[in-house]
Short mmCIF file of C-alpha atoms in Angstrom, two decimals:
data_model
loop_
_atom_site.label_atom_id
_atom_site.label_comp_id
_atom_site.label_asym_id
_atom_site.label_seq_id
_atom_site.Cartn_x
_atom_site.Cartn_y
_atom_site.Cartn_z
CA MET A 11 -97.97 79.30 5.80
CA ASN A 12 -99.57 82.06 7.84
CA ASN A 13 -98.41 81.03 11.24
CA LYS A 14 -100.42 83.83 12.81
CA LEU A 15 -103.64 81.94 12.01
CA HIS A 16 -102.55 78.86 13.99
CA TRP A 17 -104.22 77.99 17.29
CA LYS A 18 -102.65 76.58 20.44
CA ILE A 19 -104.41 73.63 22.11
CA LEU A 20 -104.80 74.46 25.81
CA SER A 21 -106.52 71.20 26.76
CA SER A 22 -108.11 68.14 25.15
CA GLU A 23 -110.80 65.89 26.52
CA TYR A 24 -111.72 62.59 24.87
CA LEU A 25 -115.49 62.15 24.64
CA HIS A 26 -115.37 58.72 22.97
CA GLN A 27 -112.62 56.23 22.34
CA HIS A 28 -114.63 53.43 20.78
CA VAL A 29 -112.85 51.34 18.14
CA TYR A 30 -115.15 52.84 15.48
CA PHE A 31 -115.53 56.33 16.93
CA THR A 32 -113.01 58.60 18.58
CA ALA A 33 -114.04 62.16 19.32
CA ARG A 34 -112.45 64.85 21.45
CA ARG A 35 -113.18 68.39 22.60
CA ASP A 36 -110.33 70.89 22.50
CA ARG A 37 -109.99 74.22 24.26
CA CYS A 38 -107.84 76.44 22.08
CA GLU A 39 -106.23 79.88 22.06
CA LYS A 40 -105.81 82.06 19.02
CA GLN A 41 -102.72 84.24 18.52
CA ASP A 42 -104.67 87.32 19.62
CA GLY A 43 -105.51 85.64 22.94
CA THR A 44 -109.10 84.74 22.07
CA ILE A 45 -110.16 81.49 23.71
CA ILE A 46 -112.16 78.90 21.75
CA GLU A 47 -113.97 76.97 24.45
CA ASN A 48 -115.22 74.00 22.41
CA TYR A 49 -113.79 72.70 19.19
CA PHE A 50 -114.89 69.15 18.40
CA VAL A 51 -112.60 66.87 16.43
CA VAL A 52 -113.47 63.39 15.18
CA GLU A 53 -110.28 61.35 14.86
CA LEU A 54 -109.95 58.86 12.02
CA PRO A 55 -106.91 56.87 10.89
CA PRO A 56 -105.24 57.83 7.59
CA SER A 57 -107.02 56.22 4.68
CA ALA A 58 -106.40 55.50 1.01
CA CYS A 59 -108.48 54.90 -2.09
CA ALA A 60 -107.63 53.99 -5.65
CA VAL A 61 -108.79 54.06 -9.22
CA ALA A 62 -107.94 50.41 -9.86
CA LEU A 63 -107.46 49.24 -13.45
CA THR A 64 -107.41 45.59 -14.45
CA ALA A 65 -104.85 44.29 -16.95
CA SER A 66 -107.47 44.95 -19.65
CA ASN A 67 -108.05 48.53 -18.43
CA GLU A 68 -111.38 47.97 -16.79
CA VAL A 69 -112.08 49.91 -13.60
CA VAL A 70 -112.88 47.99 -10.40
CA LEU A 71 -115.82 49.77 -8.78
CA ILE A 72 -117.70 48.74 -5.67
CA LYS A 73 -121.27 49.20 -4.57
CA GLN A 74 -121.76 49.70 -0.88
CA TYR A 75 -124.46 50.81 1.56
CA ARG A 76 -123.43 53.96 3.41
CA HIS A 77 -125.53 54.18 6.52
CA PRO A 78 -125.00 57.89 7.39
CA ILE A 79 -126.58 58.96 4.08
CA GLU A 80 -128.81 55.83 3.87
CA GLN A 81 -127.83 55.22 0.25
CA VAL A 82 -126.17 52.47 -1.77
CA ILE A 83 -123.49 54.24 -3.77
CA TYR A 84 -120.82 53.50 -6.33
CA GLU A 85 -117.37 53.93 -4.89
CA ILE A 86 -113.78 53.15 -5.69
CA PRO A 87 -112.12 50.65 -3.34
CA GLY A 88 -110.00 51.66 -0.38
CA GLY A 89 -109.86 51.75 3.39
CA PHE A 90 -107.89 52.71 6.46
CA ILE A 91 -104.11 52.37 6.60
CA ASP A 92 -102.85 50.39 9.58
CA ALA A 93 -100.56 52.11 12.10
CA GLY A 94 -96.98 51.93 10.85
CA GLU A 95 -98.03 50.51 7.50
CA ASP A 96 -96.49 51.87 4.29
CA ILE A 97 -99.30 53.58 2.34
CA ALA A 98 -98.46 51.88 -0.96
CA GLU A 99 -98.55 48.49 0.80
CA GLY A 100 -101.71 49.54 2.63
CA ILE A 101 -103.63 50.31 -0.54
CA GLN A 102 -102.56 46.98 -2.08
CA ARG A 103 -103.67 45.13 1.07
CA GLU A 104 -107.02 46.94 1.17
CA LEU A 105 -107.69 46.24 -2.51
CA LEU A 106 -106.79 42.58 -2.14
CA GLU A 107 -109.15 42.22 0.85
CA GLU A 108 -111.97 44.22 -0.67
CA THR A 109 -111.80 43.05 -4.29
CA GLY A 110 -109.44 40.06 -4.53
CA TYR A 111 -107.28 41.91 -7.07
CA ARG A 112 -103.51 42.45 -6.99
CA PHE A 113 -101.91 45.17 -9.10
CA SER A 114 -98.56 45.41 -10.88
CA GLU A 115 -98.25 49.21 -10.79
CA VAL A 116 -98.96 51.62 -7.92
CA LEU A 117 -98.98 55.36 -8.67
CA HIS A 118 -99.52 57.89 -5.87
CA LEU A 119 -101.69 60.79 -7.09
CA GLY A 120 -101.79 62.99 -4.01
CA ARG A 121 -103.69 63.40 -0.75
CA VAL A 122 -106.84 65.17 0.33
CA ALA A 123 -108.76 65.68 3.56
CA ALA A 124 -112.47 64.76 3.48
CA ASN A 125 -113.61 67.52 5.81
CA PRO A 126 -110.85 69.26 7.80
CA GLY A 127 -113.46 71.30 9.67
CA ILE A 128 -114.25 68.24 11.81
CA LEU A 129 -112.20 65.19 10.68
CA ASN A 130 -108.46 65.04 11.35
CA ASN A 131 -107.38 62.52 8.71
CA TYR A 132 -106.03 62.61 5.20
CA THR A 133 -106.81 60.20 2.39
CA GLU A 134 -104.07 59.11 0.01
CA LEU A 135 -105.13 58.89 -3.64
CA PHE A 136 -103.79 56.19 -5.93
CA LEU A 137 -103.97 54.90 -9.49
CA LEU A 138 -103.36 51.14 -9.67
CA LYS A 139 -102.75 49.32 -12.94
CA GLY A 140 -102.42 45.78 -14.20
CA GLY A 141 -104.94 44.25 -11.80
CA GLN A 142 -105.35 40.46 -11.72
CA SER A 143 -108.07 38.72 -9.74
CA ILE A 144 -106.11 36.32 -7.53
CA ALA A 145 -108.33 35.73 -4.49
CA SER A 146 -111.86 36.04 -3.18
CA GLN A 147 -112.97 39.02 -1.08
CA GLN A 148 -112.01 39.01 2.60
CA LEU A 149 -114.34 41.53 4.15
CA ASP A 150 -114.42 43.04 7.62
CA THR A 151 -117.46 42.45 9.82
CA ASN A 152 -120.45 44.40 8.45
CA GLU A 153 -118.74 45.09 5.13
CA GLU A 154 -120.97 44.03 2.26
CA ILE A 155 -119.43 45.06 -0.99
CA GLU A 156 -120.42 44.22 -4.55
CA ILE A 157 -117.79 44.50 -7.27
CA GLU A 158 -118.59 45.89 -10.70
CA LEU A 159 -116.17 46.32 -13.59
CA VAL A 160 -116.77 49.33 -15.85
CA SER A 161 -114.86 50.83 -18.77
CA LEU A 162 -112.94 54.09 -18.41
CA PRO A 163 -115.46 55.93 -20.65
CA THR A 164 -118.24 54.68 -18.39
CA LEU A 165 -116.38 55.81 -15.27
CA THR A 166 -115.79 59.22 -16.84
CA ALA A 167 -119.45 59.55 -17.75
CA MET A 168 -120.51 58.52 -14.22
CA LEU A 169 -118.19 61.14 -12.72
CA LEU A 170 -119.35 63.93 -15.03
CA GLU A 171 -123.00 63.01 -14.43
CA GLY A 172 -122.50 63.35 -10.66
CA LYS A 173 -122.92 59.65 -9.90
CA ILE A 174 -119.81 59.48 -7.71
CA VAL A 175 -121.20 61.11 -4.58
CA GLN A 176 -118.27 60.35 -2.27
CA SER A 177 -116.09 63.47 -2.57
CA LEU A 178 -112.80 61.70 -1.78
CA HIS A 179 -113.50 59.27 -4.58
CA ALA A 180 -114.56 61.96 -7.06
CA SER A 181 -111.28 63.76 -6.33
CA CYS A 182 -109.28 60.55 -6.82
CA ILE A 183 -111.01 59.76 -10.12
CA PHE A 184 -110.40 63.31 -11.41
CA TYR A 185 -106.67 63.07 -10.63
CA ALA A 186 -106.49 59.57 -12.18
CA LEU A 187 -108.23 60.68 -15.39
CA ILE A 188 -105.76 63.56 -15.69
CA LYS A 189 -102.85 61.16 -15.13
CA LEU A 190 -104.30 58.86 -17.82
CA GLY A 191 -104.78 61.73 -20.29
CA VAL A 192 -108.56 61.27 -20.39
CA LEU A 193 -108.97 64.76 -18.90
CA GLN A 194 -106.69 67.46 -20.22
CA ALA A 195 -106.05 71.05 -19.15
CA LYS A 196 -106.57 73.55 -21.97
CA PRO A 197 -104.75 76.71 -20.88
CA ASP A 198 -105.98 78.66 -23.93
CA ASN A 199 -109.52 78.31 -22.57
CA PHE A 200 -108.61 79.93 -19.24
CA GLY A 201 -111.20 82.48 -18.29
CA GLU A 202 -113.53 81.95 -21.21
CA LYS A 203 -117.16 81.49 -20.39
CA MET B 62 -130.46 50.92 -6.27
CA ASN B 63 -129.79 47.60 -4.57
CA ASN B 64 -132.40 47.75 -1.92
CA LYS B 65 -131.11 44.50 -0.42
CA LEU B 66 -128.01 46.32 0.83
CA HIS B 67 -130.10 48.81 2.86
CA TRP B 68 -130.17 48.63 6.64
CA LYS B 69 -133.05 49.24 9.01
CA ILE B 70 -132.44 51.49 12.04
CA LEU B 71 -133.71 49.67 15.14
CA SER B 72 -132.81 52.42 17.60
CA SER B 73 -130.86 55.68 17.77
CA GLU B 74 -129.23 57.30 20.78
CA TYR B 75 -127.89 60.86 20.68
CA LEU B 76 -124.45 61.09 22.28
CA HIS B 77 -124.06 64.85 21.76
CA GLN B 78 -126.38 67.60 20.67
CA HIS B 79 -124.07 70.56 21.03
CA VAL B 80 -124.60 73.41 18.55
CA TYR B 81 -121.25 72.55 16.93
CA PHE B 82 -121.34 68.77 17.36
CA THR B 83 -124.19 66.32 17.00
CA ALA B 84 -123.37 62.62 17.12
CA ARG B 85 -125.56 59.56 17.48
CA ARG B 86 -125.19 55.82 17.82
CA ASP B 87 -127.52 53.62 15.78
CA ARG B 88 -128.39 49.96 16.22
CA CYS B 89 -129.18 48.56 12.78
CA GLU B 90 -130.39 45.39 11.11
CA LYS B 91 -129.25 44.16 7.73
CA GLN B 92 -131.62 42.40 5.33
CA ASP B 93 -130.17 39.02 6.31
CA GLY B 94 -131.03 39.67 9.97
CA THR B 95 -127.50 40.53 11.09
CA ILE B 96 -127.49 43.14 13.85
CA ILE B 97 -125.01 46.02 13.77
CA GLU B 98 -124.75 47.02 17.41
CA ASN B 99 -122.92 50.34 17.04
CA TYR B 100 -122.83 52.57 14.01
CA PHE B 101 -121.73 56.11 14.81
CA VAL B 102 -123.04 58.98 12.73
CA VAL B 103 -121.93 62.61 13.00
CA GLU B 104 -124.77 64.86 11.85
CA LEU B 105 -123.94 68.05 9.96
CA PRO B 106 -126.27 70.46 8.17
CA PRO B 107 -126.21 70.54 4.37
CA SER B 108 -123.42 72.78 3.12
CA ALA B 109 -122.36 74.50 -0.08
CA CYS B 110 -119.17 75.79 -1.62
CA ALA B 111 -118.38 77.69 -4.79
CA VAL B 112 -115.73 78.51 -7.32
CA ALA B 113 -116.44 82.24 -7.24
CA LEU B 114 -115.33 84.37 -10.19
CA THR B 115 -115.17 88.15 -10.04
CA ALA B 116 -116.43 90.24 -12.97
CA SER B 117 -112.81 90.19 -14.29
CA ASN B 118 -112.63 86.38 -13.97
CA GLU B 119 -110.43 86.24 -10.92
CA VAL B 120 -111.12 83.47 -8.42
CA VAL B 121 -111.97 84.39 -4.82
CA LEU B 122 -109.96 82.04 -2.61
CA ILE B 123 -109.76 82.07 1.16
CA LYS B 124 -107.04 81.08 3.58
CA GLN B 125 -108.24 79.57 6.81
CA TYR B 126 -106.84 77.66 9.80
CA ARG B 127 -108.38 74.20 10.04
CA HIS B 128 -107.90 73.02 13.57
CA PRO B 129 -108.54 69.25 13.07
CA ILE B 130 -105.55 69.02 10.67
CA GLU B 131 -103.69 71.93 12.35
CA GLN B 132 -102.97 73.58 9.00
CA VAL B 133 -103.72 76.86 7.28
CA ILE B 134 -105.09 75.88 3.89
CA TYR B 135 -106.36 77.47 0.71
CA GLU B 136 -110.07 76.88 0.27
CA ILE B 137 -112.94 78.09 -1.81
CA PRO B 138 -115.65 79.96 0.11
CA GLY B 139 -118.81 78.31 1.40
CA GLY B 140 -120.60 77.21 4.53
CA PHE B 141 -123.68 75.59 5.98
CA ILE B 142 -127.13 76.13 4.50
CA ASP B 143 -129.73 77.31 7.01
CA ALA B 144 -132.79 75.12 7.64
CA GLY B 145 -135.42 75.85 4.99
CA GLU B 146 -133.07 78.07 3.02
CA ASP B 147 -132.91 77.75 -0.76
CA ILE B 148 -129.42 76.45 -1.61
CA ALA B 149 -128.78 79.03 -4.35
CA GLU B 150 -129.72 81.80 -1.90
CA GLY B 151 -127.67 80.10 0.81
CA ILE B 152 -124.48 80.08 -1.23
CA GLN B 153 -124.96 83.77 -2.12
CA ARG B 154 -125.52 84.61 1.57
CA GLU B 155 -122.46 82.63 2.66
CA LEU B 156 -120.26 84.25 0.02
CA LEU B 157 -121.46 87.72 0.93
CA GLU B 158 -120.73 87.11 4.63
CA GLU B 159 -117.40 85.41 4.07
CA THR B 160 -116.00 87.52 1.24
CA GLY B 161 -118.19 90.62 0.79
CA TYR B 162 -118.86 89.67 -2.85
CA ARG B 163 -122.21 89.40 -4.62
CA PHE B 164 -122.50 87.47 -7.89
CA SER B 165 -124.66 87.93 -10.98
CA GLU B 166 -124.73 84.28 -12.07
CA VAL B 167 -125.24 81.13 -9.96
CA LEU B 168 -124.63 77.75 -11.61
CA HIS B 169 -125.24 74.51 -9.68
CA LEU B 170 -122.56 71.94 -10.54
CA GLY B 171 -123.73 68.97 -8.46
CA ARG B 172 -123.46 67.58 -4.95
CA VAL B 173 -121.03 65.37 -3.09
CA ALA B 174 -120.75 63.87 0.39
CA ALA B 175 -117.46 64.53 2.22
CA ASN B 176 -117.33 61.17 3.97
CA PRO B 177 -120.56 59.15 3.94
CA GLY B 178 -118.93 56.52 6.15
CA ILE B 179 -119.40 58.83 9.16
CA LEU B 180 -120.92 62.18 8.11
CA ASN B 181 -124.57 62.41 7.05
CA ASN B 182 -124.49 65.60 5.01
CA TYR B 183 -124.11 66.57 1.38
CA THR B 184 -122.32 69.59 -0.01
CA GLU B 185 -123.76 71.46 -2.97
CA LEU B 186 -121.19 72.60 -5.53
CA PHE B 187 -121.53 75.91 -7.35
CA LEU B 188 -119.85 78.10 -9.94
CA LEU B 189 -120.56 81.79 -9.33
CA LYS B 190 -119.75 84.46 -11.90
CA GLY B 191 -119.70 88.24 -12.17
CA GLY B 192 -118.65 88.88 -8.56
CA GLN B 193 -118.58 92.47 -7.28
CA SER B 194 -117.14 93.42 -3.90
CA ILE B 195 -120.05 95.26 -2.25
CA ALA B 196 -119.48 94.85 1.49
CA SER B 197 -116.92 93.96 4.11
CA GLN B 198 -116.67 90.46 5.58
CA GLN B 199 -119.19 89.52 8.28
CA LEU B 200 -117.64 86.53 9.96
CA ASP B 201 -119.02 84.12 12.54
CA THR B 202 -117.34 83.91 15.94
CA ASN B 203 -113.95 82.20 15.59
CA GLU B 204 -113.93 82.56 11.81
CA GLU B 205 -110.73 84.21 10.66
CA ILE B 206 -110.57 84.21 6.92
CA GLU B 207 -108.14 85.92 4.56
CA ILE B 208 -109.24 86.55 1.00
CA GLU B 209 -106.90 86.11 -1.94
CA LEU B 210 -107.72 86.64 -5.61
CA VAL B 211 -105.96 84.33 -8.05
CA SER B 212 -106.24 83.80 -11.81
CA LEU B 213 -107.89 80.71 -13.27
CA PRO B 214 -104.52 79.39 -14.54
CA THR B 215 -103.13 79.79 -11.01
CA LEU B 216 -106.14 77.98 -9.51
CA THR B 217 -105.74 75.16 -12.04
CA ALA B 218 -102.03 74.86 -11.25
CA MET B 219 -102.75 74.82 -7.49
CA LEU B 220 -105.31 72.05 -7.97
CA LEU B 221 -103.06 69.93 -10.19
CA GLU B 222 -100.13 70.40 -7.77
CA GLY B 223 -102.26 69.08 -4.90
CA LYS B 224 -102.46 72.40 -3.05
CA ILE B 225 -106.25 72.17 -2.55
CA VAL B 226 -106.30 69.67 0.30
CA GLN B 227 -110.01 69.95 1.15
CA SER B 228 -111.61 67.20 -0.94
CA LEU B 229 -115.03 68.88 -1.26
CA HIS B 230 -113.30 71.94 -2.66
CA ALA B 231 -111.05 69.96 -5.02
CA SER B 232 -114.18 68.25 -6.38
CA CYS B 233 -115.95 71.60 -6.82
CA ILE B 234 -112.99 73.14 -8.63
CA PHE B 235 -112.71 70.12 -10.97
CA TYR B 236 -116.39 70.40 -11.93
CA ALA B 237 -116.09 74.18 -12.36
CA LEU B 238 -113.01 73.88 -14.61
CA ILE B 239 -114.88 71.36 -16.77
CA LYS B 240 -117.89 73.71 -16.94
CA LEU B 241 -115.54 76.54 -17.96
CA GLY B 242 -113.80 74.43 -20.62
CA VAL B 243 -110.42 74.65 -18.86
CA LEU B 244 -110.48 70.87 -18.36
CA GLN B 245 -111.74 68.78 -21.26
CA ALA B 246 -112.55 65.10 -21.61
CA LYS B 247 -110.63 63.43 -24.46
CA PRO B 248 -112.52 60.22 -25.21
CA ASP B 249 -109.92 59.09 -27.80
CA ASN B 250 -107.43 58.82 -24.94
CA PHE B 251 -109.64 56.43 -22.96
CA GLY B 252 -107.62 53.57 -21.67
CA GLU B 253 -104.26 54.74 -22.95
CA LYS B 254 -101.45 54.68 -20.46
#
């Protein structure tokens, strides 16, 4: 939509191409000819996260230290999708590595972008069901992840109390709770205060 | 929680301190003595966004080109909070600049972090009510923002159809719709499939 708002990239310069950090500076031109001298983009691979239910409908949460905000937070599992990897296979692989669980049902809920003002990637949102613990965690270097199983009412309460601080994960949980019927749209309440 | 997961920063080096892009590289130590040689953090100021309702309960949406994903997307209004600025005043200021609307009621819904794996900032989520158009837009350089008023049912449909791709904004809209009673938790459905 609105093609007239699109910019043309005149030139790109990579500032960093480290395995954990790729950033570039673009010089762009708007449709009216205005030049944008410096637009910084941090490149990340596509990622995925999932509300992951065990066979007995418990939710697999993780606790993880997030250095940029210097907090240990509750998250849902997920990670980056490998180049060329199918996203449904990617989320299963990530969950197996991070939690040791395999799931019988994989439902794609949608996709969001964490912060499209600076990051270029999308995150695919999933609901996984029928999880069985079949292996131990296989974590990447520096990953230190504690697993915690909670009930769906507990997850819902955590979300509504603002305890899921990672926005991608809050979005995923909202979509999953709607899919599960735990959250329902009430059109007759539209616009009431 | 879980203090043992916290890291200590041994040293920090700023890679960029451009007005639009601040990035640093930290060397960290885990509690078990493991050294993390390179952790990259992109620093952003705190930000805020709002589901903004006019006096006749229409929602003020914006359309904006987001260069990192090269898409024009529907968003809710918002922006960065100035240093030392009260967040409730900041969101009113941002909305006035971006949309020309002033609001009679400011409700804080919570806060989320867009991507705490790389970004260090939080975004404050608001529901604003009673908006009156009192001025024209006052946009920053390079901001090109089109305003569109939609009904709450339309906003809800857009959200549930995955048309709000910015995760911070999807989260804010979910919390606002719960606050407004448009989305309701149904505990008796917990765990049903």
